[in-house]
Amino acid sequence: MTYEEIFQKVKQKFSGADVSKVQEHLAFQFNITGEGEGAFYAEVKDGVLSIEPYEYYDRDVLFSCSAKTLLAITAGKLDPIFAFTTGRLKIEGNIEKALSLKKFL
């Protein structure tokens, strides 16, 4: 699977998330490792979600994992906390904000 295919699948999954009540600014970067390697970000600002295929340098949280892990998490087949505790998902940054991402899945 290519980076573009992975990005489109994840963007499609997140695009239905209701962030209209989110008052704080959230910025997440996702680094895909291995097959389909690349980076993209998801930002919630003023109740609007943006997902773009770029790096986000002023991010709150950086998630790093394989495409397989990311797609399993977004499909609801893998709990992100379990993925983190088993080393399949690496998280850098604000853990509290990282946990807030789970409500959008």
Coordinates of C-alpha atoms in Angstrom, one line a residue:
M1 CA 0.0 0.0 0.0
T2 CA 1.4 3.4 -0.9
Y3 CA 1.6 6.5 1.4
E4 CA -1.2 8.2 -0.6
E5 CA -3.6 5.2 -0.2
I6 CA -2.9 5.1 3.5
F7 CA -3.4 8.9 3.9
Q8 CA -6.7 8.8 2.0
K9 CA -8.0 5.9 4.1
V10 CA -7.1 7.6 7.4
K11 CA -8.4 11.0 6.2
Q12 CA -11.7 9.4 5.1
K13 CA -12.1 7.8 8.6
F14 CA -11.4 11.0 10.5
S15 CA -13.4 13.3 8.2
G16 CA -16.7 12.1 9.9
A17 CA -15.5 13.0 13.4
D18 CA -17.6 15.6 15.1
V19 CA -15.1 18.1 16.6
S20 CA -17.5 21.1 16.7
K21 CA -17.5 21.1 20.5
V22 CA -13.7 20.9 20.9
Q23 CA -12.6 24.2 22.4
E24 CA -8.9 23.6 22.7
H25 CA -6.4 23.5 19.8
L26 CA -5.1 20.0 19.1
A27 CA -2.3 19.2 16.6
F28 CA -1.3 15.6 16.0
Q29 CA 1.4 14.4 13.6
F30 CA 1.5 10.8 12.4
N31 CA 4.7 9.3 11.1
I32 CA 4.2 6.1 9.2
T33 CA 7.1 3.8 9.2
G34 CA 8.0 0.9 6.8
E35 CA 5.8 0.3 3.8
G36 CA 4.0 3.5 2.8
E37 CA 6.4 5.6 4.9
G38 CA 5.4 9.3 5.2
A39 CA 3.9 11.9 7.5
F40 CA 0.7 13.8 7.9
Y41 CA -1.1 15.8 10.5
A42 CA -4.5 16.3 11.9
E43 CA -5.4 19.6 13.6
V44 CA -8.5 20.7 15.4
K45 CA -8.9 24.5 15.5
D46 CA -12.0 26.5 16.3
G47 CA -14.1 23.3 16.0
V48 CA -12.8 22.5 12.5
L49 CA -10.8 19.4 11.7
S50 CA -8.0 19.6 9.0
I51 CA -6.0 16.7 7.8
E52 CA -3.1 17.4 5.5
P53 CA -0.2 15.4 4.1
Y54 CA 2.5 17.5 5.6
E55 CA 4.6 17.5 8.8
Y56 CA 3.4 19.8 11.6
Y57 CA 6.2 21.3 13.6
D58 CA 4.2 23.0 16.3
R59 CA 2.4 19.7 17.2
D60 CA 1.1 18.6 20.6
V61 CA 1.7 14.9 19.9
L62 CA 3.7 12.8 17.5
F63 CA 2.5 9.3 16.8
S64 CA 4.8 6.8 15.0
C65 CA 3.8 3.4 13.8
S66 CA 3.5 1.1 10.8
A67 CA 0.7 1.6 8.3
K68 CA -0.7 -1.8 9.4
T69 CA -1.0 -0.6 13.0
L70 CA -2.4 2.8 12.0
L71 CA -5.1 1.3 9.8
A72 CA -6.0 -1.3 12.5
I73 CA -6.4 1.5 15.1
T74 CA -8.5 3.7 12.8
A75 CA -10.7 0.7 11.8
G76 CA -11.4 0.0 15.5
K77 CA -9.6 -3.4 15.4
L78 CA -6.7 -2.4 17.6
D79 CA -6.9 -0.4 20.8
P80 CA -4.4 2.5 20.7
I81 CA -3.5 2.1 24.4
F82 CA -2.8 -1.6 23.8
A83 CA -0.7 -0.7 20.7
F84 CA 1.3 1.8 22.8
T85 CA 1.9 -0.6 25.7
T86 CA 3.0 -3.4 23.4
G87 CA 5.4 -1.0 21.5
R88 CA 3.5 -1.0 18.2
L89 CA 2.7 2.7 18.6
K90 CA 5.2 5.3 19.8
I91 CA 3.9 8.5 21.3
E92 CA 5.9 11.7 22.0
G93 CA 4.4 14.8 23.5
N94 CA 1.4 15.6 25.6
I95 CA -0.1 12.3 26.7
E96 CA -3.3 13.9 27.8
K97 CA -3.9 15.3 24.4
A98 CA -2.9 12.0 22.8
L99 CA -5.6 10.3 24.7
S100 CA -8.2 12.8 23.5
L101 CA -7.7 11.5 20.0
K102 CA -9.5 8.3 20.9
K103 CA -12.8 10.1 21.0
F104 CA -12.5 10.8 17.3
L105 CA -12.0 7.2 16.2

